């Protein structure tokens, strides 16, 4: 509540925001662009601290960029909506909305998504992500690629867009191409997945997709590849974690773009479509998650059921 108390001294600034009528879309875009600027300035000189991961092992990382971005975002968000809430990745940040998380308004903030990739100075797989939730529904998302400056966004009454090289275009998955011409994106080597998936993802093995790619780093950048039609499906490993700052923006954008979440039990190979809940805390994920457009979900589930 410390930020909210400080915010009572900033009523003039709140009025200034209201006077210029900054929309939710513009507000989130400003914060994401500011985060990209901070991260790029920190890229060569950042400091790092090893921290305990969600699995309890000291193998995670926080950098000065993570902390500076969140410190920039927090007072701006509290000022923009004094009655709203905020869940941020760093420093266990949690500000309760006045109406509660279930029915109120709140933001989620992942200052640097793909911090390990950022720490390795990778030129891919590093992002910053914001989401806004109102009465249990994600009504706005803004994701920025820190390496390329690309922006993926939607807001109330604003359809999903991709801004690349300063040009904004509609964001839409590839629903026209045949599955056997599309790639599947994996967040782990294929040998780490059940045999039925290893067969399905390669046409040369009797499957329905052309081939695979394996990626690492930001989950936001990973999932954005199905939003913009670069891949036909994404498969994500079990024994990982869902978090408010990672999961909320992806759930929101997936829903408006018609990307379905399929849940595959790695032991029984039972598969079904599900609507993921918005996490308010870190949750362990013990299932394989498959993301595919709604026009192809039934075909994918049918193939797995027939060949498992």
PDB file of C-alpha atoms in Angstrom:
ATOM      1  CA  UNK A   1       0.000   0.000   0.000  1.00  0.00           C
ATOM      2  CA  UNK A   2       3.048   2.268   0.136  1.00  0.00           C
ATOM      3  CA  UNK A   3       2.607   3.401  -3.461  1.00  0.00           C
ATOM      4  CA  UNK A   4      -1.068   4.250  -2.915  1.00  0.00           C
ATOM      5  CA  UNK A   5      -0.198   6.380   0.112  1.00  0.00           C
ATOM      6  CA  UNK A   6       2.432   8.236  -1.895  1.00  0.00           C
ATOM      7  CA  UNK A   7      -0.100   8.683  -4.655  1.00  0.00           C
ATOM      8  CA  UNK A   8      -2.386  10.811  -2.450  1.00  0.00           C
ATOM      9  CA  UNK A   9       0.215  13.565  -2.829  1.00  0.00           C
ATOM     10  CA  UNK A  10      -0.060  13.486  -6.637  1.00  0.00           C
ATOM     11  CA  UNK A  11      -3.620  14.640  -7.336  1.00  0.00           C
ATOM     12  CA  UNK A  12      -2.401  17.408  -9.612  1.00  0.00           C
ATOM     13  CA  UNK A  13      -0.626  14.896 -11.823  1.00  0.00           C
ATOM     14  CA  UNK A  14      -3.718  12.683 -11.910  1.00  0.00           C
ATOM     15  CA  UNK A  15      -5.765  15.635 -13.103  1.00  0.00           C
ATOM     16  CA  UNK A  16      -3.133  16.341 -15.735  1.00  0.00           C
ATOM     17  CA  UNK A  17      -3.507  12.786 -17.095  1.00  0.00           C
ATOM     18  CA  UNK A  18      -7.286  13.113 -17.094  1.00  0.00           C
ATOM     19  CA  UNK A  19      -7.140  16.464 -18.867  1.00  0.00           C
ATOM     20  CA  UNK A  20      -5.125  15.038 -21.731  1.00  0.00           C
ATOM     21  CA  UNK A  21      -7.515  12.028 -21.817  1.00  0.00           C
ATOM     22  CA  UNK A  22      -4.798   9.443 -22.235  1.00  0.00           C
ATOM     23  CA  UNK A  23      -6.544   6.259 -23.283  1.00  0.00           C
ATOM     24  CA  UNK A  24      -5.676   2.846 -21.871  1.00  0.00           C
ATOM     25  CA  UNK A  25      -4.163   1.966 -25.253  1.00  0.00           C
ATOM     26  CA  UNK A  26      -1.947   5.060 -25.330  1.00  0.00           C
ATOM     27  CA  UNK A  27      -1.010   4.727 -21.672  1.00  0.00           C
ATOM     28  CA  UNK A  28       0.172   1.123 -22.002  1.00  0.00           C
ATOM     29  CA  UNK A  29       2.000   1.910 -25.231  1.00  0.00           C
ATOM     30  CA  UNK A  30       3.857   4.756 -23.522  1.00  0.00           C
ATOM     31  CA  UNK A  31       4.910   2.476 -20.670  1.00  0.00           C
ATOM     32  CA  UNK A  32       6.072  -0.297 -22.986  1.00  0.00           C
ATOM     33  CA  UNK A  33       8.057   2.110 -25.167  1.00  0.00           C
ATOM     34  CA  UNK A  34       9.616   3.543 -22.025  1.00  0.00           C
ATOM     35  CA  UNK A  35      10.518   0.040 -20.858  1.00  0.00           C
ATOM     36  CA  UNK A  36      12.158  -0.771 -24.200  1.00  0.00           C
ATOM     37  CA  UNK A  37      14.191   2.434 -23.974  1.00  0.00           C
ATOM     38  CA  UNK A  38      15.366   1.615 -20.438  1.00  0.00           C
ATOM     39  CA  UNK A  39      16.296  -1.961 -21.357  1.00  0.00           C
ATOM     40  CA  UNK A  40      18.226  -0.902 -24.452  1.00  0.00           C
ATOM     41  CA  UNK A  41      20.186   1.669 -22.461  1.00  0.00           C
ATOM     42  CA  UNK A  42      20.956  -0.985 -19.836  1.00  0.00           C
ATOM     43  CA  UNK A  43      21.871  -3.666 -22.376  1.00  0.00           C
ATOM     44  CA  UNK A  44      25.618  -3.100 -22.324  1.00  0.00           C
ATOM     45  CA  UNK A  45      26.115  -2.114 -18.687  1.00  0.00           C
ATOM     46  CA  UNK A  46      23.413  -3.863 -16.661  1.00  0.00           C
ATOM     47  CA  UNK A  47      24.136  -5.480 -13.319  1.00  0.00           C
ATOM     48  CA  UNK A  48      22.717  -8.869 -12.389  1.00  0.00           C
ATOM     49  CA  UNK A  49      21.677 -10.707  -9.242  1.00  0.00           C
ATOM     50  CA  UNK A  50      21.066 -14.437  -9.026  1.00  0.00           C
ATOM     51  CA  UNK A  51      17.698 -15.221  -7.456  1.00  0.00           C
ATOM     52  CA  UNK A  52      15.784 -18.330  -6.471  1.00  0.00           C
ATOM     53  CA  UNK A  53      13.575 -19.681  -9.228  1.00  0.00           C
ATOM     54  CA  UNK A  54      10.001 -20.877  -8.693  1.00  0.00           C
ATOM     55  CA  UNK A  55      11.310 -24.435  -8.392  1.00  0.00           C
ATOM     56  CA  UNK A  56      13.431 -23.421  -5.393  1.00  0.00           C
ATOM     57  CA  UNK A  57      16.827 -23.485  -7.108  1.00  0.00           C
ATOM     58  CA  UNK A  58      19.175 -20.489  -7.290  1.00  0.00           C
ATOM     59  CA  UNK A  59      19.283 -20.522 -11.084  1.00  0.00           C
ATOM     60  CA  UNK A  60      17.199 -17.483 -11.993  1.00  0.00           C
ATOM     61  CA  UNK A  61      18.240 -13.927 -12.671  1.00  0.00           C
ATOM     62  CA  UNK A  62      17.141 -10.354 -12.079  1.00  0.00           C
ATOM     63  CA  UNK A  63      18.946  -7.451 -13.723  1.00  0.00           C
ATOM     64  CA  UNK A  64      19.087  -3.727 -13.138  1.00  0.00           C
ATOM     65  CA  UNK A  65      16.890  -3.362 -16.243  1.00  0.00           C
ATOM     66  CA  UNK A  66      14.092  -5.409 -14.636  1.00  0.00           C
ATOM     67  CA  UNK A  67      14.188  -3.268 -11.513  1.00  0.00           C
ATOM     68  CA  UNK A  68      14.468   0.104 -13.283  1.00  0.00           C
ATOM     69  CA  UNK A  69      11.545  -0.711 -15.607  1.00  0.00           C
ATOM     70  CA  UNK A  70       9.272  -1.807 -12.778  1.00  0.00           C
ATOM     71  CA  UNK A  71      10.259   1.255 -10.734  1.00  0.00           C
ATOM     72  CA  UNK A  72       9.282   3.385 -13.743  1.00  0.00           C
ATOM     73  CA  UNK A  73       5.970   1.578 -14.266  1.00  0.00           C
ATOM     74  CA  UNK A  74       4.644   1.386 -10.717  1.00  0.00           C
ATOM     75  CA  UNK A  75       4.103   5.076  -9.894  1.00  0.00           C
ATOM     76  CA  UNK A  76       2.752   5.699 -13.415  1.00  0.00           C
ATOM     77  CA  UNK A  77       0.185   2.908 -13.055  1.00  0.00           C
ATOM     78  CA  UNK A  78      -0.869   3.917  -9.541  1.00  0.00           C
ATOM     79  CA  UNK A  79      -1.237   7.502 -10.713  1.00  0.00           C
ATOM     80  CA  UNK A  80      -3.216   6.536 -13.823  1.00  0.00           C
ATOM     81  CA  UNK A  81      -5.725   4.460 -11.825  1.00  0.00           C
ATOM     82  CA  UNK A  82      -5.535   5.159  -8.088  1.00  0.00           C
ATOM     83  CA  UNK A  83      -8.289   2.615  -7.359  1.00  0.00           C
ATOM     84  CA  UNK A  84      -6.816  -0.152  -9.470  1.00  0.00           C
ATOM     85  CA  UNK A  85      -4.312  -2.868  -8.625  1.00  0.00           C
ATOM     86  CA  UNK A  86      -1.012  -4.191  -9.897  1.00  0.00           C
ATOM     87  CA  UNK A  87       0.889  -7.488  -9.854  1.00  0.00           C
ATOM     88  CA  UNK A  88       4.543  -7.229 -10.854  1.00  0.00           C
ATOM     89  CA  UNK A  89       7.257  -9.850 -11.122  1.00  0.00           C
ATOM     90  CA  UNK A  90       9.981  -8.176  -9.122  1.00  0.00           C
ATOM     91  CA  UNK A  91      10.054  -7.535  -5.367  1.00  0.00           C
ATOM     92  CA  UNK A  92       6.861  -9.620  -4.930  1.00  0.00           C
ATOM     93  CA  UNK A  93       4.908  -6.528  -6.028  1.00  0.00           C
ATOM     94  CA  UNK A  94       1.205  -6.790  -5.320  1.00  0.00           C
ATOM     95  CA  UNK A  95      -1.213  -3.872  -4.936  1.00  0.00           C
ATOM     96  CA  UNK A  96      -4.791  -4.902  -4.246  1.00  0.00           C
ATOM     97  CA  UNK A  97      -7.507  -3.100  -6.258  1.00  0.00           C
ATOM     98  CA  UNK A  98     -10.129  -1.368  -4.147  1.00  0.00           C
ATOM     99  CA  UNK A  99     -12.772  -3.731  -5.601  1.00  0.00           C
ATOM    100  CA  UNK A 100     -10.560  -6.824  -5.256  1.00  0.00           C
ATOM    101  CA  UNK A 101      -8.811  -8.847  -7.929  1.00  0.00           C
ATOM    102  CA  UNK A 102     -11.903 -10.854  -8.902  1.00  0.00           C
ATOM    103  CA  UNK A 103     -14.091  -7.889  -9.876  1.00  0.00           C
ATOM    104  CA  UNK A 104     -11.771  -4.887  -9.886  1.00  0.00           C
ATOM    105  CA  UNK A 105      -9.256  -3.441 -12.307  1.00  0.00           C
ATOM    106  CA  UNK A 106      -5.581  -4.322 -12.238  1.00  0.00           C
ATOM    107  CA  UNK A 107      -2.443  -4.430 -14.346  1.00  0.00           C
ATOM    108  CA  UNK A 108       0.153  -7.193 -14.624  1.00  0.00           C
ATOM    109  CA  UNK A 109       3.729  -6.188 -15.352  1.00  0.00           C
ATOM    110  CA  UNK A 110       6.629  -8.279 -16.628  1.00  0.00           C
ATOM    111  CA  UNK A 111       9.428  -5.699 -16.933  1.00  0.00           C
ATOM    112  CA  UNK A 112      11.808  -8.013 -18.822  1.00  0.00           C
ATOM    113  CA  UNK A 113      10.332 -11.246 -20.132  1.00  0.00           C
ATOM    114  CA  UNK A 114      13.290 -13.471 -20.986  1.00  0.00           C
ATOM    115  CA  UNK A 115      15.690 -12.084 -18.398  1.00  0.00           C
ATOM    116  CA  UNK A 116      18.141 -14.954 -18.877  1.00  0.00           C
ATOM    117  CA  UNK A 117      18.237 -14.234 -22.604  1.00  0.00           C
ATOM    118  CA  UNK A 118      18.775 -10.554 -21.806  1.00  0.00           C
ATOM    119  CA  UNK A 119      21.550 -11.545 -19.401  1.00  0.00           C
ATOM    120  CA  UNK A 120      23.211 -13.570 -22.162  1.00  0.00           C
ATOM    121  CA  UNK A 121      22.908 -10.506 -24.415  1.00  0.00           C
ATOM    122  CA  UNK A 122      20.851 -12.468 -26.945  1.00  0.00           C
ATOM    123  CA  UNK A 123      19.510 -10.600 -29.938  1.00  0.00           C
ATOM    124  CA  UNK A 124      16.241 -12.550 -29.751  1.00  0.00           C
ATOM    125  CA  UNK A 125      13.775 -13.649 -27.103  1.00  0.00           C
ATOM    126  CA  UNK A 126      13.593 -10.560 -24.876  1.00  0.00           C
ATOM    127  CA  UNK A 127      10.378  -8.593 -24.312  1.00  0.00           C
ATOM    128  CA  UNK A 128       8.429  -6.432 -21.913  1.00  0.00           C
ATOM    129  CA  UNK A 129       4.740  -7.156 -21.250  1.00  0.00           C
ATOM    130  CA  UNK A 130       1.774  -5.361 -19.734  1.00  0.00           C
ATOM    131  CA  UNK A 131      -1.828  -6.529 -19.407  1.00  0.00           C
ATOM    132  CA  UNK A 132      -4.933  -4.874 -17.979  1.00  0.00           C
ATOM    133  CA  UNK A 133      -7.776  -6.843 -16.418  1.00  0.00           C
ATOM    134  CA  UNK A 134     -11.251  -5.476 -15.705  1.00  0.00           C
ATOM    135  CA  UNK A 135     -13.816  -7.605 -13.863  1.00  0.00           C
ATOM    136  CA  UNK A 136     -12.005 -10.847 -14.629  1.00  0.00           C
ATOM    137  CA  UNK A 137     -11.435 -10.149 -18.344  1.00  0.00           C
ATOM    138  CA  UNK A 138      -8.207  -9.117 -20.047  1.00  0.00           C
ATOM    139  CA  UNK A 139      -9.287  -6.044 -21.979  1.00  0.00           C
ATOM    140  CA  UNK A 140      -5.879  -4.696 -23.031  1.00  0.00           C
ATOM    141  CA  UNK A 141      -2.404  -6.054 -23.743  1.00  0.00           C
ATOM    142  CA  UNK A 142       0.818  -4.418 -24.866  1.00  0.00           C
ATOM    143  CA  UNK A 143       3.951  -6.467 -25.575  1.00  0.00           C
ATOM    144  CA  UNK A 144       7.167  -4.935 -26.825  1.00  0.00           C
ATOM    145  CA  UNK A 145      10.121  -6.746 -28.356  1.00  0.00           C
ATOM    146  CA  UNK A 146      13.152  -5.155 -26.714  1.00  0.00           C
ATOM    147  CA  UNK A 147      15.518  -6.164 -29.520  1.00  0.00           C
ATOM    148  CA  UNK A 148      13.413  -5.183 -32.533  1.00  0.00           C
ATOM    149  CA  UNK A 149      11.079  -2.481 -31.103  1.00  0.00           C
ATOM    150  CA  UNK A 150       8.073  -4.381 -32.468  1.00  0.00           C
ATOM    151  CA  UNK A 151       4.830  -3.799 -30.545  1.00  0.00           C
ATOM    152  CA  UNK A 152       1.842  -6.152 -30.247  1.00  0.00           C
ATOM    153  CA  UNK A 153      -1.259  -4.564 -28.775  1.00  0.00           C
ATOM    154  CA  UNK A 154      -5.004  -4.501 -28.339  1.00  0.00           C
ATOM    155  CA  UNK A 155      -7.290  -2.449 -26.112  1.00  0.00           C
ATOM    156  CA  UNK A 156     -11.023  -1.796 -25.625  1.00  0.00           C
ATOM    157  CA  UNK A 157     -12.576  -1.128 -29.046  1.00  0.00           C
ATOM    158  CA  UNK A 158      -9.125  -1.489 -30.644  1.00  0.00           C
ATOM    159  CA  UNK A 159      -8.392  -4.621 -32.687  1.00  0.00           C
ATOM    160  CA  UNK A 160      -5.042  -6.408 -32.275  1.00  0.00           C
ATOM    161  CA  UNK A 161      -2.174  -4.784 -34.153  1.00  0.00           C
ATOM    162  CA  UNK A 162       1.486  -5.302 -34.845  1.00  0.00           C
ATOM    163  CA  UNK A 163       3.752  -2.278 -35.222  1.00  0.00           C
ATOM    164  CA  UNK A 164       6.957  -3.012 -37.121  1.00  0.00           C
ATOM    165  CA  UNK A 165       9.420  -0.355 -38.311  1.00  0.00           C
ATOM    166  CA  UNK A 166       6.842   2.215 -37.219  1.00  0.00           C
ATOM    167  CA  UNK A 167       4.100   0.752 -39.437  1.00  0.00           C
ATOM    168  CA  UNK A 168       0.976  -0.556 -37.697  1.00  0.00           C
ATOM    169  CA  UNK A 169      -0.846  -3.467 -39.340  1.00  0.00           C
ATOM    170  CA  UNK A 170      -3.594  -5.882 -38.253  1.00  0.00           C
ATOM    171  CA  UNK A 171      -2.308  -8.788 -36.196  1.00  0.00           C
ATOM    172  CA  UNK A 172      -3.673 -12.081 -37.460  1.00  0.00           C
ATOM    173  CA  UNK A 173      -2.676 -15.764 -37.375  1.00  0.00           C
ATOM    174  CA  UNK A 174      -2.211 -17.770 -40.562  1.00  0.00           C
ATOM    175  CA  UNK A 175      -5.492 -19.628 -41.112  1.00  0.00           C
ATOM    176  CA  UNK A 176      -5.269 -20.154 -44.862  1.00  0.00           C
ATOM    177  CA  UNK A 177      -2.191 -22.348 -45.310  1.00  0.00           C
ATOM    178  CA  UNK A 178      -2.322 -26.139 -45.133  1.00  0.00           C
ATOM    179  CA  UNK A 179      -0.917 -27.662 -41.949  1.00  0.00           C
ATOM    180  CA  UNK A 180       1.705 -29.584 -43.916  1.00  0.00           C
ATOM    181  CA  UNK A 181       3.190 -26.263 -45.040  1.00  0.00           C
ATOM    182  CA  UNK A 182       3.494 -24.871 -41.505  1.00  0.00           C
ATOM    183  CA  UNK A 183       6.084 -25.243 -38.765  1.00  0.00           C
ATOM    184  CA  UNK A 184       5.506 -26.143 -35.125  1.00  0.00           C
ATOM    185  CA  UNK A 185       7.357 -24.140 -32.487  1.00  0.00           C
ATOM    186  CA  UNK A 186       8.665 -26.013 -29.419  1.00  0.00           C
ATOM    187  CA  UNK A 187      10.126 -24.593 -26.219  1.00  0.00           C
ATOM    188  CA  UNK A 188      12.159 -27.800 -25.695  1.00  0.00           C
ATOM    189  CA  UNK A 189      13.842 -30.364 -27.974  1.00  0.00           C
ATOM    190  CA  UNK A 190      11.299 -32.785 -29.481  1.00  0.00           C
ATOM    191  CA  UNK A 191      12.748 -35.796 -27.621  1.00  0.00           C
ATOM    192  CA  UNK A 192      11.416 -34.262 -24.399  1.00  0.00           C
ATOM    193  CA  UNK A 193       7.827 -34.668 -25.611  1.00  0.00           C
ATOM    194  CA  UNK A 194       5.678 -37.829 -26.009  1.00  0.00           C
ATOM    195  CA  UNK A 195       6.230 -39.930 -29.127  1.00  0.00           C
ATOM    196  CA  UNK A 196       2.771 -39.081 -30.492  1.00  0.00           C
ATOM    197  CA  UNK A 197       3.775 -35.410 -30.632  1.00  0.00           C
ATOM    198  CA  UNK A 198       7.145 -36.217 -32.170  1.00  0.00           C
ATOM    199  CA  UNK A 199       5.309 -37.976 -34.996  1.00  0.00           C
ATOM    200  CA  UNK A 200       2.617 -35.348 -35.458  1.00  0.00           C
ATOM    201  CA  UNK A 201       4.982 -32.413 -35.850  1.00  0.00           C
ATOM    202  CA  UNK A 202       6.981 -33.810 -38.766  1.00  0.00           C
ATOM    203  CA  UNK A 203       5.487 -34.713 -42.127  1.00  0.00           C
ATOM    204  CA  UNK A 204       8.436 -36.998 -42.864  1.00  0.00           C
ATOM    205  CA  UNK A 205       7.391 -39.154 -39.886  1.00  0.00           C
ATOM    206  CA  UNK A 206       3.779 -39.385 -41.001  1.00  0.00           C
ATOM    207  CA  UNK A 207       2.660 -36.249 -39.191  1.00  0.00           C
ATOM    208  CA  UNK A 208       0.589 -33.296 -40.325  1.00  0.00           C
ATOM    209  CA  UNK A 209       3.052 -30.389 -40.054  1.00  0.00           C
ATOM    210  CA  UNK A 210       6.011 -29.535 -42.257  1.00  0.00           C
ATOM    211  CA  UNK A 211       8.707 -29.437 -39.579  1.00  0.00           C
ATOM    212  CA  UNK A 212       9.712 -27.862 -36.277  1.00  0.00           C
ATOM    213  CA  UNK A 213      11.641 -25.030 -34.711  1.00  0.00           C
ATOM    214  CA  UNK A 214      12.947 -24.983 -31.138  1.00  0.00           C
ATOM    215  CA  UNK A 215      13.109 -21.670 -29.311  1.00  0.00           C
ATOM    216  CA  UNK A 216      14.083 -20.213 -25.942  1.00  0.00           C
ATOM    217  CA  UNK A 217      13.825 -16.929 -24.104  1.00  0.00           C
ATOM    218  CA  UNK A 218      10.715 -14.790 -23.729  1.00  0.00           C
ATOM    219  CA  UNK A 219       7.454 -16.723 -23.704  1.00  0.00           C
ATOM    220  CA  UNK A 220       5.812 -13.567 -25.020  1.00  0.00           C
ATOM    221  CA  UNK A 221       8.030 -13.474 -28.106  1.00  0.00           C
ATOM    222  CA  UNK A 222       7.471 -17.219 -28.537  1.00  0.00           C
ATOM    223  CA  UNK A 223       3.677 -16.963 -28.506  1.00  0.00           C
ATOM    224  CA  UNK A 224       3.718 -13.843 -30.676  1.00  0.00           C
ATOM    225  CA  UNK A 225       4.949 -16.031 -33.527  1.00  0.00           C
ATOM    226  CA  UNK A 226       1.559 -17.732 -33.803  1.00  0.00           C
ATOM    227  CA  UNK A 227      -0.226 -14.385 -33.496  1.00  0.00           C
ATOM    228  CA  UNK A 228       1.535 -13.073 -36.619  1.00  0.00           C
ATOM    229  CA  UNK A 229       1.247 -16.313 -38.578  1.00  0.00           C
ATOM    230  CA  UNK A 230       4.886 -17.427 -38.616  1.00  0.00           C
ATOM    231  CA  UNK A 231       4.057 -20.851 -37.142  1.00  0.00           C
ATOM    232  CA  UNK A 232       0.925 -23.003 -37.154  1.00  0.00           C
ATOM    233  CA  UNK A 233       1.169 -24.373 -33.628  1.00  0.00           C
ATOM    234  CA  UNK A 234       3.154 -24.010 -30.407  1.00  0.00           C
ATOM    235  CA  UNK A 235       3.905 -26.798 -27.919  1.00  0.00           C
ATOM    236  CA  UNK A 236       5.128 -25.902 -24.423  1.00  0.00           C
ATOM    237  CA  UNK A 237       6.673 -28.273 -21.931  1.00  0.00           C
ATOM    238  CA  UNK A 238       5.197 -29.487 -18.636  1.00  0.00           C
ATOM    239  CA  UNK A 239       6.887 -29.029 -15.241  1.00  0.00           C
ATOM    240  CA  UNK A 240       6.969 -25.276 -15.639  1.00  0.00           C
ATOM    241  CA  UNK A 241       5.003 -22.427 -14.111  1.00  0.00           C
ATOM    242  CA  UNK A 242       2.144 -20.077 -14.930  1.00  0.00           C
ATOM    243  CA  UNK A 243       2.562 -16.597 -13.483  1.00  0.00           C
ATOM    244  CA  UNK A 244       0.306 -13.522 -13.490  1.00  0.00           C
ATOM    245  CA  UNK A 245       2.822 -11.391 -15.401  1.00  0.00           C
ATOM    246  CA  UNK A 246       3.576 -14.012 -18.077  1.00  0.00           C
ATOM    247  CA  UNK A 247       0.234 -15.769 -18.486  1.00  0.00           C
ATOM    248  CA  UNK A 248      -2.243 -12.877 -18.293  1.00  0.00           C
ATOM    249  CA  UNK A 249      -1.159 -10.982 -21.454  1.00  0.00           C
ATOM    250  CA  UNK A 250      -0.885 -14.211 -23.454  1.00  0.00           C
ATOM    251  CA  UNK A 251      -4.300 -15.475 -22.359  1.00  0.00           C
ATOM    252  CA  UNK A 252      -5.804 -12.120 -23.287  1.00  0.00           C
ATOM    253  CA  UNK A 253      -4.271 -11.851 -26.743  1.00  0.00           C
ATOM    254  CA  UNK A 254      -4.885 -15.523 -27.536  1.00  0.00           C
ATOM    255  CA  UNK A 255      -8.572 -15.109 -26.788  1.00  0.00           C
ATOM    256  CA  UNK A 256      -9.134 -12.137 -29.078  1.00  0.00           C
ATOM    257  CA  UNK A 257      -7.154 -13.806 -31.899  1.00  0.00           C
ATOM    258  CA  UNK A 258      -8.965 -17.148 -31.650  1.00  0.00           C
ATOM    259  CA  UNK A 259      -5.932 -19.100 -30.411  1.00  0.00           C
ATOM    260  CA  UNK A 260      -7.119 -22.137 -28.447  1.00  0.00           C
ATOM    261  CA  UNK A 261      -5.359 -23.683 -25.450  1.00  0.00           C
ATOM    262  CA  UNK A 262      -5.168 -27.482 -25.543  1.00  0.00           C
ATOM    263  CA  UNK A 263      -4.123 -29.494 -22.520  1.00  0.00           C
ATOM    264  CA  UNK A 264      -2.298 -32.797 -23.007  1.00  0.00           C
ATOM    265  CA  UNK A 265      -1.595 -35.086 -20.059  1.00  0.00           C
ATOM    266  CA  UNK A 266       1.980 -36.379 -20.594  1.00  0.00           C
ATOM    267  CA  UNK A 267       1.162 -39.688 -18.868  1.00  0.00           C
ATOM    268  CA  UNK A 268      -2.273 -40.630 -20.239  1.00  0.00           C
ATOM    269  CA  UNK A 269      -2.119 -38.568 -23.474  1.00  0.00           C
ATOM    270  CA  UNK A 270      -5.646 -37.366 -22.772  1.00  0.00           C
ATOM    271  CA  UNK A 271      -6.203 -34.117 -24.650  1.00  0.00           C
ATOM    272  CA  UNK A 272      -8.915 -31.501 -24.434  1.00  0.00           C
ATOM    273  CA  UNK A 273      -9.522 -27.802 -24.948  1.00  0.00           C
ATOM    274  CA  UNK A 274      -9.608 -25.610 -21.852  1.00  0.00           C
ATOM    275  CA  UNK A 275     -10.021 -21.970 -20.910  1.00  0.00           C
ATOM    276  CA  UNK A 276      -7.081 -21.049 -18.673  1.00  0.00           C
ATOM    277  CA  UNK A 277      -7.883 -19.061 -15.549  1.00  0.00           C
ATOM    278  CA  UNK A 278      -6.063 -15.816 -14.944  1.00  0.00           C
ATOM    279  CA  UNK A 279      -3.463 -16.666 -12.279  1.00  0.00           C
ATOM    280  CA  UNK A 280      -3.156 -14.320  -9.324  1.00  0.00           C
ATOM    281  CA  UNK A 281      -0.100 -16.163  -8.008  1.00  0.00           C
ATOM    282  CA  UNK A 282       2.587 -18.473  -9.346  1.00  0.00           C
ATOM    283  CA  UNK A 283       1.147 -21.897 -10.217  1.00  0.00           C
ATOM    284  CA  UNK A 284       2.953 -25.061 -11.218  1.00  0.00           C
ATOM    285  CA  UNK A 285       2.011 -26.418 -14.650  1.00  0.00           C
ATOM    286  CA  UNK A 286       2.331 -30.187 -15.000  1.00  0.00           C
ATOM    287  CA  UNK A 287       0.643 -30.576 -18.386  1.00  0.00           C
ATOM    288  CA  UNK A 288       1.778 -30.027 -21.958  1.00  0.00           C
ATOM    289  CA  UNK A 289       0.134 -26.924 -23.399  1.00  0.00           C
ATOM    290  CA  UNK A 290      -0.605 -26.671 -27.106  1.00  0.00           C
ATOM    291  CA  UNK A 291      -1.605 -23.415 -28.770  1.00  0.00           C
ATOM    292  CA  UNK A 292      -3.365 -23.602 -32.127  1.00  0.00           C
ATOM    293  CA  UNK A 293      -5.937 -21.518 -33.967  1.00  0.00           C
ATOM    294  CA  UNK A 294      -9.578 -22.433 -33.421  1.00  0.00           C
ATOM    295  CA  UNK A 295      -9.952 -23.457 -37.082  1.00  0.00           C
ATOM    296  CA  UNK A 296      -7.378 -26.233 -36.545  1.00  0.00           C
ATOM    297  CA  UNK A 297      -7.904 -27.277 -32.932  1.00  0.00           C
ATOM    298  CA  UNK A 298     -10.349 -30.102 -33.706  1.00  0.00           C
ATOM    299  CA  UNK A 299      -8.050 -31.582 -36.364  1.00  0.00           C
ATOM    300  CA  UNK A 300      -5.057 -31.563 -34.000  1.00  0.00           C
ATOM    301  CA  UNK A 301      -7.000 -33.199 -31.158  1.00  0.00           C
ATOM    302  CA  UNK A 302      -8.476 -35.788 -33.507  1.00  0.00           C
ATOM    303  CA  UNK A 303      -5.027 -36.745 -34.865  1.00  0.00           C
ATOM    304  CA  UNK A 304      -3.570 -37.145 -31.367  1.00  0.00           C
ATOM    305  CA  UNK A 305      -6.512 -39.289 -30.222  1.00  0.00           C
ATOM    306  CA  UNK A 306      -6.166 -41.523 -33.257  1.00  0.00           C
ATOM    307  CA  UNK A 307      -2.403 -42.048 -32.929  1.00  0.00           C
ATOM    308  CA  UNK A 308      -1.722 -42.061 -29.210  1.00  0.00           C
TER     309      UNK A 308
END
